[in-house]
Phi, psi and omega in degrees: 000139180209142155284145186281352186271145170293142176314126168275150169266127196288136176280125173278316166268149171287142162275003181235154188230163175080148193263135175144201180291130190279126180260174195312330181289329165283344178277303178303339178277331165301324163308287193300333176268014178076001180291340176244118180241155178205162191284338190224156170298160184292149181236152187317143175080354180287310183288118176255161189309331182223025194189166172234127165307121176259135189260144172298134170273199195269359169228156178232173183224122158289130191229157182262001164212169161289138169219160166252141181275354173064250185252025190238177179270143165308329180285327169295309166294337177301326182294334171273353195224352188287151185233339164187172180243153194239124173261105177279004196284344176254009190085142184200153192256131182256122178272151182302126188107341184247164178247147179224158186234126174224127168304137168265166183295313180281139168227164188237150159225078186282138181290178171287146195078349174258110185243198183202156166225162185225169169197170172297165169269158193301323195285316176312313191287312189295348175270351199042052182258097184285115189231121174221153195263151193239132162240159168299142176053031187273155176245351174213151178288152173057024172234131168261127192275159187290128188084354173313134185227088174171195192294161159237147179225155180247134149272122193232121174217097174294134172276307192253321191235133162303144181228149159271105177239171198211145165320138190081352176281131198254116185260325179217174190220159164249153186229133188250142159222162178221133180069215178263110193253328192286150178275133152284147198301324171289327170307321186289317176308320189289320178287328172285345172289314182277335202232351197021094187291341179221156187273063180165199184282142169275121181255109187241116181211110181065027201121179183250107188312146168267144157220151184288149168236114174264017172278157182291136176263214180314131170071011184072019177281141160242349166168184185248152168237135188291136169293149180274344186232102193215169175274200186266137166257124167272118189290351168284347173277112193266133167047024174281304192280145175288127185312302176335313177284347179237352197216139166258126196276147171277100184244169183203122171256007186235005175085031189215132160217155172271122183276132173263144180304131166083009176269171187227116183252162154246123187237203174207154182285154182282321166292145158276126163227181166221159194249092171311160183287354163255023164229152166250169174209164193215123160303105186296140184308157177305144176237142184299332187289342177274359177143171180263070167206175186241111201266327182228162183236314193240089202256005188262130178252115199277148165330136170090351184285110162088004180260151186297333179288000179240014185071017170268178176221047185082128202247136183271146165285128164275138182255128183265118192239123166233148187265148189249247192315313215200141166300151188225132181279135172245126188253134191299143166096004186287138185287125175238354188188173181232156168240112181265133195253155177223158163283130168277156182287330183195163199283147181283158171283345170223155182250149168291131177079329178280299188243035200206131163306075180272127176294328192222037173285144185058025179286160165234223169298107193219128164273179197289182193283331182293001184242154167296161170285152184287000000 
């Protein structure tokens, strides 16, 4: 087992300057300087306003368990867990309930002081396609230490639907930052006073609170629940699938639903939020104190999300929800997550919604882009 990427050379000085999240033009500069390497040239749309889409390589490994490499390389640990190798070049099915490891087309040679975090893309999360980034000697998922030099891997575990994948598909994304980028609650209150981040009162405590909207939408629907036995989803097919074949509509007459253990739901936030062009945001991880369920799988919000400068008027956040140990009663207006804002190192040269084909600008309750409108 070997990586397709040549060993990169670590940079002593960063090709980007300024503290904060690296914008689109900075990501392009990282490529030009060799701090990001790839097997193939960049493709249109791969560089996002505040992140880079990562591409699947040409092979995958079915593994018997999720793992972190700790003090070893991923390939060294893979020898202990791999069950068989899969050639993705002609397309291959990743089966629901299985765990796969896929070497990615991109590798890193980050300068000291530049670190990164990763997250699933929106469409990946809305398919319950659990995807996490792994690095050599990594002790956490989705975290890349400053100065990391080496290959990148995606752990992929389809939870609700089996999927057909091919090399070059983009299931997760990476965000680079330097220095102190996060806003304190004091900073966030000042930003809200200046920009009005939410269409209503802003509840700020460790970030901007998100609550769930359980008022009926079109046809009395408040959300969708994944069906347990469905067909295959080809991730290249956009607007192709009939939602009825994959999803059950969830309705409520009293602003309450009961989440079933193990079930996966698509719901929507009550608040319409926006992210100003000089900021990025991320949905904070699930906290046990709000209930026995996980609220997000895809957590990056780009500069311009829901913002007037990018053609938005506030956009609601789609919530990917999985209930765990016991049935849980979810009430309308219940806080289920927090949106944490970060400063950009500089304003990106592209914004979400205005300068790129954004599938979810101005969204409400919405399934992934693979499905026709219900």
